[in-house]
Tab-separated table of C-alpha atoms in Angstrom:
chain	number	residue	atom	x	y	z
A	2	MET	CA	84.420	28.060	212.065
A	3	GLU	CA	83.892	30.490	209.201
A	4	TYR	CA	86.579	33.095	208.404
A	5	LYS	CA	86.092	36.300	206.449
A	6	VAL	CA	89.085	37.504	204.387
A	7	SER	CA	89.345	41.202	203.506
A	8	SER	CA	92.026	43.668	202.422
A	9	LEU	CA	93.084	46.895	204.095
A	10	ALA	CA	92.046	48.678	200.896
A	11	GLU	CA	88.485	47.480	201.552
A	12	ARG	CA	88.635	48.066	205.309
A	13	PRO	CA	91.286	50.657	206.240
A	14	ASP	CA	89.813	50.944	209.738
A	15	MET	CA	91.309	47.504	210.522
A	16	ARG	CA	94.974	48.565	210.183
A	17	GLU	CA	95.732	48.724	213.918
A	18	ARG	CA	93.984	45.418	214.588
A	19	VAL	CA	95.879	43.716	211.750
A	20	PHE	CA	99.236	44.897	213.118
A	21	ALA	CA	98.253	44.156	216.728
A	22	MET	CA	97.532	40.483	216.019
A	23	ALA	CA	99.850	38.221	218.021
A	24	ASP	CA	102.215	36.148	215.899
A	25	SER	CA	105.109	33.754	216.422
A	26	TRP	CA	107.834	35.223	214.196
A	27	PRO	CA	111.302	34.595	215.625
A	28	GLU	CA	113.174	37.686	216.786
A	29	PHE	CA	115.884	37.480	214.089
A	30	VAL	CA	113.248	38.060	211.380
A	31	LEU	CA	112.030	41.185	213.195
A	32	GLN	CA	115.541	42.689	213.296
A	33	ASP	CA	116.011	42.895	209.521
A	34	PRO	CA	116.740	46.583	208.711
A	35	VAL	CA	115.221	46.520	205.207
A	36	GLY	CA	112.095	44.798	206.493
A	37	TRP	CA	111.912	47.208	209.427
A	38	ALA	CA	112.066	50.201	207.072
A	39	HIS	CA	109.726	48.903	204.357
A	40	PHE	CA	107.285	46.397	205.847
A	41	PRO	CA	104.973	49.045	207.385
A	42	ARG	CA	104.875	50.861	204.044
A	43	ILE	CA	102.944	47.982	202.483
A	44	ALA	CA	99.852	48.827	204.545
A	45	GLY	CA	100.158	52.557	203.856
A	46	GLU	CA	101.055	52.530	200.158
A	47	LEU	CA	99.783	49.151	198.931
A	48	PRO	CA	96.768	48.353	201.161
A	49	GLN	CA	95.222	46.094	198.517
A	50	TYR	CA	98.176	43.723	199.145
A	51	VAL	CA	97.464	43.412	202.886
A	52	LEU	CA	94.891	40.716	203.588
A	53	PHE	CA	93.492	39.601	206.915
A	54	ALA	CA	91.107	36.954	208.182
A	55	GLU	CA	88.553	37.485	210.928
A	56	ASP	CA	86.777	34.792	212.863
A	57	GLU	CA	83.030	34.836	213.621
A	58	ARG	CA	83.627	37.159	216.601
A	59	GLY	CA	85.500	39.704	214.437
A	60	GLU	CA	88.945	38.848	215.864
A	61	VAL	CA	91.854	39.096	213.394
A	62	VAL	CA	93.349	35.595	213.319
A	63	ALA	CA	95.618	35.783	210.243
A	64	ASN	CA	97.243	38.324	207.953
A	65	ALA	CA	99.150	38.215	204.676
A	66	PHE	CA	101.363	40.846	203.057
A	67	SER	CA	102.625	40.896	199.465
A	68	VAL	CA	104.133	43.448	197.073
A	69	PRO	CA	104.057	43.996	193.311
A	70	PHE	CA	107.338	44.616	191.464
A	71	ALA	CA	108.819	44.526	187.964
A	72	LEU	CA	110.794	41.305	187.670
A	73	GLY	CA	111.204	41.996	183.964
A	74	ALA	CA	112.903	45.387	184.542
A	75	ASP	CA	116.416	45.972	183.219
A	76	GLY	CA	119.017	44.231	185.359
A	77	ARG	CA	116.550	41.834	186.973
A	78	GLY	CA	114.948	38.991	185.022
A	79	GLU	CA	115.164	36.430	187.812
A	80	LEU	CA	114.298	36.286	191.477
A	81	PRO	CA	116.996	37.888	193.628
A	82	ALA	CA	119.432	35.846	195.714
A	83	ARG	CA	119.052	38.509	198.429
A	84	GLY	CA	115.465	37.342	198.980
A	85	TRP	CA	112.692	39.459	200.383
A	86	ASP	CA	115.001	42.401	201.166
A	87	ALA	CA	115.645	42.860	197.446
A	88	VAL	CA	111.977	42.295	196.584
A	89	LEU	CA	110.909	45.018	199.056
A	90	LEU	CA	113.513	47.443	197.684
A	91	TRP	CA	112.457	46.713	194.092
A	92	ALA	CA	108.748	47.050	194.902
A	93	PHE	CA	109.035	50.467	196.542
A	94	SER	CA	111.564	51.718	194.004
A	95	ASP	CA	109.211	50.675	191.194
A	96	LEU	CA	106.241	52.280	192.949
A	97	ARG	CA	108.120	55.558	193.433
A	98	ARG	CA	109.297	55.655	189.806
A	99	GLY	CA	105.973	54.537	188.317
A	100	VAL	CA	107.391	51.298	186.865
A	101	ARG	CA	104.632	48.858	185.946
A	102	ALA	CA	104.772	45.676	188.029
A	103	ASP	CA	104.674	42.273	186.368
A	104	THR	CA	105.099	40.062	189.447
A	105	VAL	CA	103.666	39.886	192.958
A	106	SER	CA	105.692	38.395	195.802
A	107	ALA	CA	104.318	37.177	199.108
A	108	ILE	CA	106.241	38.773	201.960
A	109	SER	CA	104.597	37.110	204.945
A	110	VAL	CA	101.658	35.075	206.132
A	111	SER	CA	101.036	35.078	209.880
A	112	VAL	CA	98.486	33.151	211.889
A	113	ALA	CA	97.701	34.029	215.505
A	114	PRO	CA	99.198	31.355	217.795
A	115	HIS	CA	95.804	30.244	219.124
A	116	ALA	CA	94.489	29.786	215.547
A	117	GLN	CA	97.394	27.768	214.130
A	118	GLY	CA	96.642	24.336	212.728
A	119	LEU	CA	93.234	25.335	211.360
A	120	GLY	CA	94.254	25.713	207.703
A	121	LEU	CA	94.427	29.516	207.818
A	122	SER	CA	97.861	29.810	206.185
A	123	ALA	CA	96.595	27.887	203.136
A	124	ARG	CA	93.447	30.012	203.117
A	125	MET	CA	95.547	33.208	203.148
A	126	LEU	CA	97.837	31.952	200.361
A	127	THR	CA	94.763	31.154	198.271
A	128	ALA	CA	93.392	34.646	198.931
A	129	MET	CA	96.752	36.134	197.875
A	130	ARG	CA	96.596	34.217	194.586
A	131	GLU	CA	93.079	35.575	194.017
A	132	THR	CA	94.113	39.195	194.644
A	133	PRO	CA	94.109	41.108	191.346
A	134	VAL	CA	97.609	41.525	189.976
A	135	PRO	CA	98.917	44.662	188.242
A	136	SER	CA	98.590	43.220	184.723
A	137	ALA	CA	97.124	40.188	182.996
A	138	SER	CA	100.609	38.741	182.445
A	139	ALA	CA	101.755	39.148	186.045
A	140	ARG	CA	103.205	36.215	187.954
A	141	SER	CA	103.318	35.342	191.623
A	142	SER	CA	106.553	34.543	193.401
A	143	PRO	CA	107.320	33.005	196.782
A	144	PRO	CA	107.973	34.590	200.134
A	145	TYR	CA	111.675	34.788	200.866
A	146	ALA	CA	111.796	35.290	204.607
A	147	PRO	CA	112.215	32.127	206.659
A	148	THR	CA	109.064	31.197	208.513
A	149	PRO	CA	108.603	29.514	211.877
A	150	SER	CA	107.175	26.456	210.133
A	151	THR	CA	109.994	26.066	207.597
A	152	GLY	CA	113.097	27.353	209.415
A	153	ASN	CA	115.510	28.429	206.712
A	154	ARG	CA	113.504	26.850	203.898
A	155	ALA	CA	110.873	28.572	201.819
A	156	PRO	CA	108.225	27.047	199.571
A	157	ARG	CA	109.146	26.787	195.901
A	158	TRP	CA	106.408	28.024	193.604
A	159	ARG	CA	105.803	27.504	189.932
A	160	SER	CA	104.931	30.856	188.420
A	161	THR	CA	102.173	30.967	185.853
A	162	PRO	CA	100.206	33.811	184.271
A	163	THR	CA	97.197	32.898	186.418
A	164	GLY	CA	98.898	32.529	189.783
A	165	CYS	CA	101.176	30.166	191.633
A	166	ALA	CA	101.004	26.680	193.024
A	167	PRO	CA	103.268	24.913	195.506
A	168	THR	CA	105.594	22.329	193.971
A	169	GLY	CA	107.656	21.266	196.988
A	170	PHE	CA	110.463	22.782	198.996
A	171	ARG	CA	114.033	23.880	198.371
A	172	THR	CA	116.540	26.012	200.201
A	173	THR	CA	116.152	29.638	199.205
A	174	PRO	CA	119.520	31.371	198.554
A	175	GLY	CA	118.598	34.472	200.558
A	176	CYS	CA	117.651	32.402	203.604
A	177	ALA	CA	120.295	29.700	203.606
A	178	SER	CA	122.847	31.914	205.319
A	179	THR	CA	120.526	32.891	208.163
A	180	PRO	CA	119.090	29.756	209.733
A	181	GLY	CA	116.829	30.700	212.548
A	182	PRO	CA	115.558	29.307	215.782
A	183	GLY	CA	112.142	27.749	216.125
A	184	PRO	CA	109.055	29.810	216.851
A	185	SER	CA	109.266	32.299	219.664
A	186	SER	CA	107.461	31.281	222.827
A	187	THR	CA	106.062	34.766	223.240
A	188	PRO	CA	104.198	36.715	220.595
A	189	SER	CA	106.192	39.480	218.983
A	190	ARG	CA	105.129	42.351	216.780
A	191	ARG	CA	106.484	43.453	213.445
A	192	PRO	CA	107.175	47.145	212.865
A	193	ARG	CA	104.132	49.282	212.187
């Protein structure tokens, strides 16, 4: 089956369909107050960082969210131990203050339950790497939220000026203290 990947910047009319896609995120991920407050802002303020895949019938079968931020800003310099919460706070603080981003972090990749196992998560990660970054020297960094497929482990990425590539797995400091259950048996929705 052929999948078409687009961004909300290219197709803003797809916002509701992107958010309405069924997913299998465990409930504990959906209860994060920083994520609840900031996740919906990505689509509204950074639509070029919201990607989605449609199947041949036009059904949204995967989505991917990322955010740009200034890792090189004063007081930062390395990825935060507080994980994606800190990345979201940095990204929207930098956006509000006009700070130039030098890094893009994946926040989530979701695949509709009926479309899992078809290679869509890899396809979405590839599309994220191909999304233009704020500057030529920008780097990509990993998602920090635990995922249904990795529990409390997140992929480790090697950052390079041209993108990122998986290099194995390690426990992520921001996730190690919140191990989660397996995938939910019923689809749940993230905040809009």
